[in-house]
């Protein structure tokens, strides 16, 4: 019989395999390798935590940059499923968390072409080094800093015969939040956190005759608000 932690991990990976593009797993393997390289053999006696949550991804304010020929751009807020895996170093307040996600789909409105000028999907895998403020209570605040990657695909634009391309973007990410473990819970807990990532992607428009137009930078710079359940093992 599977123990709860093994069941949760298998359930998450089955869900991701059925919902994510093949190319994402190549990148995810690279992210995981980088995280594992940071763990020494002696540190492997630490503790793992799986987190399952839902997130609201809200791009900065109502101004996501000014695009050439399109004017001011605005990217829509979206909701998504964002599981994560975290490793706690033994006898240390430090941990490393890898945030996963199912694809987010955003609409882009512009001054020149109106609502839903464009649409794109993206994945925001993020790795964060965290400091956990451990204390005698079951409430543990934490802060973190790390890096994120935005992988866009399926870009569409409401201009017949035109093609839109968005570059993969890299940025710095920050995080603040807390874990809370109820008195009657042995391994389970709840958490809430807020992340901010500085992410800007270059857009290129290809006209029907093959001419390419540099549209400039789409400044997503999202705030990500997450709540969910955690399980340590």
mmCIF file of C-alpha atoms in Angstrom:
data_model
loop_
_atom_site.group_PDB
_atom_site.id
_atom_site.type_symbol
_atom_site.label_atom_id
_atom_site.label_comp_id
_atom_site.label_asym_id
_atom_site.label_seq_id
_atom_site.Cartn_x
_atom_site.Cartn_y
_atom_site.Cartn_z
ATOM 1 C CA UNK A 1 0.000 0.000 0.000
ATOM 2 C CA UNK A 2 1.358 3.437 -0.922
ATOM 3 C CA UNK A 3 2.138 5.806 1.942
ATOM 4 C CA UNK A 4 0.465 9.261 1.709
ATOM 5 C CA UNK A 5 3.599 11.115 0.551
ATOM 6 C CA UNK A 6 4.317 8.663 -2.283
ATOM 7 C CA UNK A 7 0.690 8.787 -3.375
ATOM 8 C CA UNK A 8 0.706 12.617 -3.460
ATOM 9 C CA UNK A 9 3.915 12.789 -5.503
ATOM 10 C CA UNK A 10 2.650 10.225 -8.036
ATOM 11 C CA UNK A 11 -0.663 12.059 -8.299
ATOM 12 C CA UNK A 12 1.064 15.403 -8.988
ATOM 13 C CA UNK A 13 3.392 13.976 -11.622
ATOM 14 C CA UNK A 14 0.536 12.113 -13.343
ATOM 15 C CA UNK A 15 -1.409 15.371 -13.523
ATOM 16 C CA UNK A 16 1.583 17.297 -14.885
ATOM 17 C CA UNK A 17 2.396 14.656 -17.505
ATOM 18 C CA UNK A 18 -1.165 14.855 -18.826
ATOM 19 C CA UNK A 19 -1.235 18.670 -18.956
ATOM 20 C CA UNK A 20 2.222 20.026 -19.783
ATOM 21 C CA UNK A 21 4.029 20.242 -23.133
ATOM 22 C CA UNK A 22 6.895 17.816 -23.744
ATOM 23 C CA UNK A 23 9.497 20.594 -23.941
ATOM 24 C CA UNK A 24 8.689 21.693 -20.398
ATOM 25 C CA UNK A 25 9.953 18.443 -18.919
ATOM 26 C CA UNK A 26 13.377 18.915 -20.515
ATOM 27 C CA UNK A 27 13.648 22.285 -18.850
ATOM 28 C CA UNK A 28 12.220 20.923 -15.571
ATOM 29 C CA UNK A 29 14.931 18.261 -15.491
ATOM 30 C CA UNK A 30 17.552 21.003 -15.795
ATOM 31 C CA UNK A 31 15.966 22.973 -12.952
ATOM 32 C CA UNK A 32 15.837 19.867 -10.767
ATOM 33 C CA UNK A 33 19.483 19.072 -11.544
ATOM 34 C CA UNK A 34 20.569 22.546 -10.487
ATOM 35 C CA UNK A 35 18.649 22.182 -7.224
ATOM 36 C CA UNK A 36 20.114 18.758 -6.486
ATOM 37 C CA UNK A 37 23.645 19.952 -7.187
ATOM 38 C CA UNK A 38 23.205 22.383 -4.307
ATOM 39 C CA UNK A 39 22.559 19.557 -1.854
ATOM 40 C CA UNK A 40 25.618 17.869 -0.368
ATOM 41 C CA UNK A 41 25.545 14.175 0.497
ATOM 42 C CA UNK A 42 25.564 14.958 4.218
ATOM 43 C CA UNK A 43 22.575 17.268 3.859
ATOM 44 C CA UNK A 44 20.320 14.591 2.424
ATOM 45 C CA UNK A 45 19.138 13.700 5.924
ATOM 46 C CA UNK A 46 16.821 16.703 5.836
ATOM 47 C CA UNK A 47 13.062 16.794 5.333
ATOM 48 C CA UNK A 48 10.914 17.056 2.206
ATOM 49 C CA UNK A 49 7.623 18.863 1.798
ATOM 50 C CA UNK A 50 5.063 18.690 -1.000
ATOM 51 C CA UNK A 51 2.710 21.653 -1.425
ATOM 52 C CA UNK A 52 -0.494 21.660 -3.464
ATOM 53 C CA UNK A 53 -2.064 25.032 -4.042
ATOM 54 C CA UNK A 54 -3.975 27.370 -6.272
ATOM 55 C CA UNK A 55 -2.539 30.675 -7.444
ATOM 56 C CA UNK A 56 -3.734 33.953 -8.854
ATOM 57 C CA UNK A 57 -1.143 35.351 -11.252
ATOM 58 C CA UNK A 58 -1.597 39.119 -11.561
ATOM 59 C CA UNK A 59 0.692 41.038 -13.939
ATOM 60 C CA UNK A 60 1.862 44.415 -12.643
ATOM 61 C CA UNK A 61 -0.837 47.101 -12.371
ATOM 62 C CA UNK A 62 -2.647 47.888 -15.624
ATOM 63 C CA UNK A 63 0.476 48.800 -17.600
ATOM 64 C CA UNK A 64 2.516 46.006 -19.131
ATOM 65 C CA UNK A 65 4.610 48.115 -21.444
ATOM 66 C CA UNK A 66 4.129 50.083 -24.645
ATOM 67 C CA UNK A 67 4.460 48.041 -27.825
ATOM 68 C CA UNK A 68 5.505 49.322 -31.228
ATOM 69 C CA UNK A 69 2.446 49.850 -33.526
ATOM 70 C CA UNK A 70 0.132 48.516 -30.800
ATOM 71 C CA UNK A 71 0.527 51.060 -27.997
ATOM 72 C CA UNK A 72 -0.027 50.432 -24.299
ATOM 73 C CA UNK A 73 -0.491 46.755 -23.411
ATOM 74 C CA UNK A 74 -2.394 45.097 -20.597
ATOM 75 C CA UNK A 75 -2.088 41.403 -19.642
ATOM 76 C CA UNK A 76 -5.005 39.614 -17.970
ATOM 77 C CA UNK A 77 -4.996 38.067 -14.495
ATOM 78 C CA UNK A 78 -5.301 34.283 -14.395
ATOM 79 C CA UNK A 79 -5.804 31.428 -11.916
ATOM 80 C CA UNK A 80 -3.844 28.163 -11.995
ATOM 81 C CA UNK A 81 -2.795 25.005 -10.154
ATOM 82 C CA UNK A 82 0.696 25.393 -8.679
ATOM 83 C CA UNK A 83 2.180 22.403 -6.838
ATOM 84 C CA UNK A 84 5.708 22.658 -5.449
ATOM 85 C CA UNK A 85 8.381 20.517 -3.838
ATOM 86 C CA UNK A 86 10.548 21.823 -0.998
ATOM 87 C CA UNK A 87 13.662 20.483 0.711
ATOM 88 C CA UNK A 88 14.546 21.521 4.284
ATOM 89 C CA UNK A 89 18.210 21.250 5.245
ATOM 90 C CA UNK A 90 18.820 19.364 8.483
ATOM 91 C CA UNK A 91 19.354 21.522 11.605
ATOM 92 C CA UNK A 92 19.031 24.676 9.530
ATOM 93 C CA UNK A 93 16.380 27.344 8.886
ATOM 94 C CA UNK A 94 17.180 27.132 5.167
ATOM 95 C CA UNK A 95 15.199 25.332 2.475
ATOM 96 C CA UNK A 96 14.978 25.180 -1.326
ATOM 97 C CA UNK A 97 11.623 25.178 -3.120
ATOM 98 C CA UNK A 98 10.864 24.375 -6.756
ATOM 99 C CA UNK A 99 7.534 25.792 -7.917
ATOM 100 C CA UNK A 100 5.751 23.908 -10.698
ATOM 101 C CA UNK A 101 2.568 24.856 -12.506
ATOM 102 C CA UNK A 102 0.047 23.898 -15.105
ATOM 103 C CA UNK A 103 -0.061 26.291 -18.072
ATOM 104 C CA UNK A 104 -1.440 29.801 -17.607
ATOM 105 C CA UNK A 105 -3.293 31.354 -20.569
ATOM 106 C CA UNK A 106 -3.295 35.167 -20.795
ATOM 107 C CA UNK A 107 -5.118 37.641 -23.000
ATOM 108 C CA UNK A 108 -3.320 40.814 -24.067
ATOM 109 C CA UNK A 109 -5.248 44.002 -24.759
ATOM 110 C CA UNK A 110 -3.659 46.974 -26.557
ATOM 111 C CA UNK A 111 -4.587 50.575 -27.287
ATOM 112 C CA UNK A 112 -4.396 50.177 -31.061
ATOM 113 C CA UNK A 113 -6.267 46.882 -31.490
ATOM 114 C CA UNK A 114 -8.519 46.652 -28.420
ATOM 115 C CA UNK A 115 -9.426 43.728 -26.168
ATOM 116 C CA UNK A 116 -7.810 40.353 -26.764
ATOM 117 C CA UNK A 117 -5.308 41.629 -29.298
ATOM 118 C CA UNK A 118 -3.211 38.575 -28.518
ATOM 119 C CA UNK A 119 -3.165 35.421 -26.439
ATOM 120 C CA UNK A 120 -0.369 33.231 -25.136
ATOM 121 C CA UNK A 121 0.267 30.334 -22.792
ATOM 122 C CA UNK A 122 3.230 30.130 -20.466
ATOM 123 C CA UNK A 123 4.837 28.196 -17.635
ATOM 124 C CA UNK A 124 6.599 29.919 -14.715
ATOM 125 C CA UNK A 125 8.884 27.322 -13.050
ATOM 126 C CA UNK A 126 10.688 29.012 -10.151
ATOM 127 C CA UNK A 127 13.448 27.920 -7.786
ATOM 128 C CA UNK A 128 13.738 29.760 -4.469
ATOM 129 C CA UNK A 129 16.178 29.681 -1.557
ATOM 130 C CA UNK A 130 14.171 30.317 1.613
ATOM 131 C CA UNK A 131 14.798 31.318 5.221
ATOM 132 C CA UNK A 132 12.248 29.878 7.654
ATOM 133 C CA UNK A 133 11.721 31.735 10.938
ATOM 134 C CA UNK A 134 11.349 28.679 13.156
ATOM 135 C CA UNK A 135 9.891 29.197 16.636
ATOM 136 C CA UNK A 136 8.023 27.398 19.428
ATOM 137 C CA UNK A 137 4.639 27.825 17.730
ATOM 138 C CA UNK A 138 3.089 26.004 14.771
ATOM 139 C CA UNK A 139 3.184 29.204 12.723
ATOM 140 C CA UNK A 140 6.360 29.519 10.610
ATOM 141 C CA UNK A 141 6.890 32.663 8.494
ATOM 142 C CA UNK A 142 9.427 32.575 5.667
ATOM 143 C CA UNK A 143 11.076 34.750 3.046
ATOM 144 C CA UNK A 144 12.853 33.690 -0.118
ATOM 145 C CA UNK A 145 14.706 34.837 -3.194
ATOM 146 C CA UNK A 146 15.455 32.979 -6.394
ATOM 147 C CA UNK A 147 15.061 32.829 -10.150
ATOM 148 C CA UNK A 148 12.166 32.186 -12.503
ATOM 149 C CA UNK A 149 11.774 31.270 -16.154
ATOM 150 C CA UNK A 150 8.745 32.148 -18.279
ATOM 151 C CA UNK A 151 8.300 29.718 -21.171
ATOM 152 C CA UNK A 152 5.676 31.047 -23.635
ATOM 153 C CA UNK A 153 4.076 29.081 -26.463
ATOM 154 C CA UNK A 154 0.898 28.976 -28.566
ATOM 155 C CA UNK A 155 1.127 32.716 -29.178
ATOM 156 C CA UNK A 156 -1.795 34.044 -31.207
ATOM 157 C CA UNK A 157 -2.614 37.514 -32.522
ATOM 158 C CA UNK A 158 -5.898 38.880 -33.864
ATOM 159 C CA UNK A 159 -4.379 39.969 -37.168
ATOM 160 C CA UNK A 160 -5.126 37.583 -40.060
ATOM 161 C CA UNK A 161 -2.011 36.142 -41.659
ATOM 162 C CA UNK A 162 0.296 37.482 -38.951
ATOM 163 C CA UNK A 163 2.339 35.430 -36.501
ATOM 164 C CA UNK A 164 3.398 36.404 -32.980
ATOM 165 C CA UNK A 165 6.497 35.094 -31.189
ATOM 166 C CA UNK A 166 7.450 35.665 -27.551
ATOM 167 C CA UNK A 167 10.943 34.917 -26.252
ATOM 168 C CA UNK A 168 11.683 32.763 -23.214
ATOM 169 C CA UNK A 169 12.286 35.187 -20.340
ATOM 170 C CA UNK A 170 14.375 34.925 -17.179
ATOM 171 C CA UNK A 171 14.022 36.978 -14.019
ATOM 172 C CA UNK A 172 14.605 37.387 -10.304
ATOM 173 C CA UNK A 173 11.856 36.263 -7.930
ATOM 174 C CA UNK A 174 11.040 37.124 -4.321
ATOM 175 C CA UNK A 175 8.697 35.375 -1.897
ATOM 176 C CA UNK A 176 7.139 35.925 1.539
ATOM 177 C CA UNK A 177 4.640 33.693 3.307
ATOM 178 C CA UNK A 178 3.931 31.276 6.128
ATOM 179 C CA UNK A 179 3.257 27.632 6.942
ATOM 180 C CA UNK A 180 0.783 26.658 9.649
ATOM 181 C CA UNK A 181 0.432 23.174 11.108
ATOM 182 C CA UNK A 182 -2.728 22.573 13.204
ATOM 183 C CA UNK A 183 -2.259 20.936 16.596
ATOM 184 C CA UNK A 184 -4.004 17.725 15.537
ATOM 185 C CA UNK A 185 -2.065 17.389 12.254
ATOM 186 C CA UNK A 186 1.014 15.177 12.241
ATOM 187 C CA UNK A 187 2.309 15.932 8.755
ATOM 188 C CA UNK A 188 -0.336 18.107 7.117
ATOM 189 C CA UNK A 189 -0.470 21.882 7.175
ATOM 190 C CA UNK A 190 -1.707 24.922 5.287
ATOM 191 C CA UNK A 191 0.288 27.717 3.714
ATOM 192 C CA UNK A 192 -0.094 31.068 2.017
ATOM 193 C CA UNK A 193 2.479 33.166 0.213
ATOM 194 C CA UNK A 194 3.017 36.019 -2.188
ATOM 195 C CA UNK A 195 5.669 36.033 -4.919
ATOM 196 C CA UNK A 196 6.916 38.739 -7.233
ATOM 197 C CA UNK A 197 8.954 38.115 -10.362
ATOM 198 C CA UNK A 198 10.603 40.636 -12.646
ATOM 199 C CA UNK A 199 9.906 39.165 -16.066
ATOM 200 C CA UNK A 200 9.909 40.927 -19.451
ATOM 201 C CA UNK A 201 9.668 39.109 -22.785
ATOM 202 C CA UNK A 202 10.533 40.390 -26.266
ATOM 203 C CA UNK A 203 7.758 40.162 -28.862
ATOM 204 C CA UNK A 204 8.222 39.773 -32.614
ATOM 205 C CA UNK A 205 5.467 40.088 -35.225
ATOM 206 C CA UNK A 206 5.835 38.322 -38.574
ATOM 207 C CA UNK A 207 3.745 39.800 -41.399
ATOM 208 C CA UNK A 208 2.176 37.702 -44.203
ATOM 209 C CA UNK A 209 5.070 38.624 -46.527
ATOM 210 C CA UNK A 210 7.615 37.346 -43.977
ATOM 211 C CA UNK A 211 8.733 40.771 -42.746
ATOM 212 C CA UNK A 212 9.517 40.763 -39.028
ATOM 213 C CA UNK A 213 8.595 43.671 -36.767
ATOM 214 C CA UNK A 214 10.105 44.143 -33.313
ATOM 215 C CA UNK A 215 7.171 44.985 -31.042
ATOM 216 C CA UNK A 216 9.343 45.640 -27.989
ATOM 217 C CA UNK A 217 9.053 44.252 -24.469
ATOM 218 C CA UNK A 218 5.925 42.938 -22.805
ATOM 219 C CA UNK A 219 6.445 43.654 -19.099
ATOM 220 C CA UNK A 220 4.586 40.943 -17.239
ATOM 221 C CA UNK A 221 6.294 41.359 -13.829
ATOM 222 C CA UNK A 222 3.627 39.286 -12.042
ATOM 223 C CA UNK A 223 2.488 39.073 -8.458
ATOM 224 C CA UNK A 224 1.525 35.491 -7.596
ATOM 225 C CA UNK A 225 -0.833 34.882 -4.656
ATOM 226 C CA UNK A 226 -1.013 31.256 -3.489
ATOM 227 C CA UNK A 227 -2.872 29.283 -0.809
ATOM 228 C CA UNK A 228 -2.924 25.540 -0.297
ATOM 229 C CA UNK A 229 -2.070 22.429 1.691
ATOM 230 C CA UNK A 230 1.351 21.067 2.595
ATOM 231 C CA UNK A 231 2.597 17.620 3.574
ATOM 232 C CA UNK A 232 5.988 16.856 5.163
ATOM 233 C CA UNK A 233 7.677 13.471 5.120
#
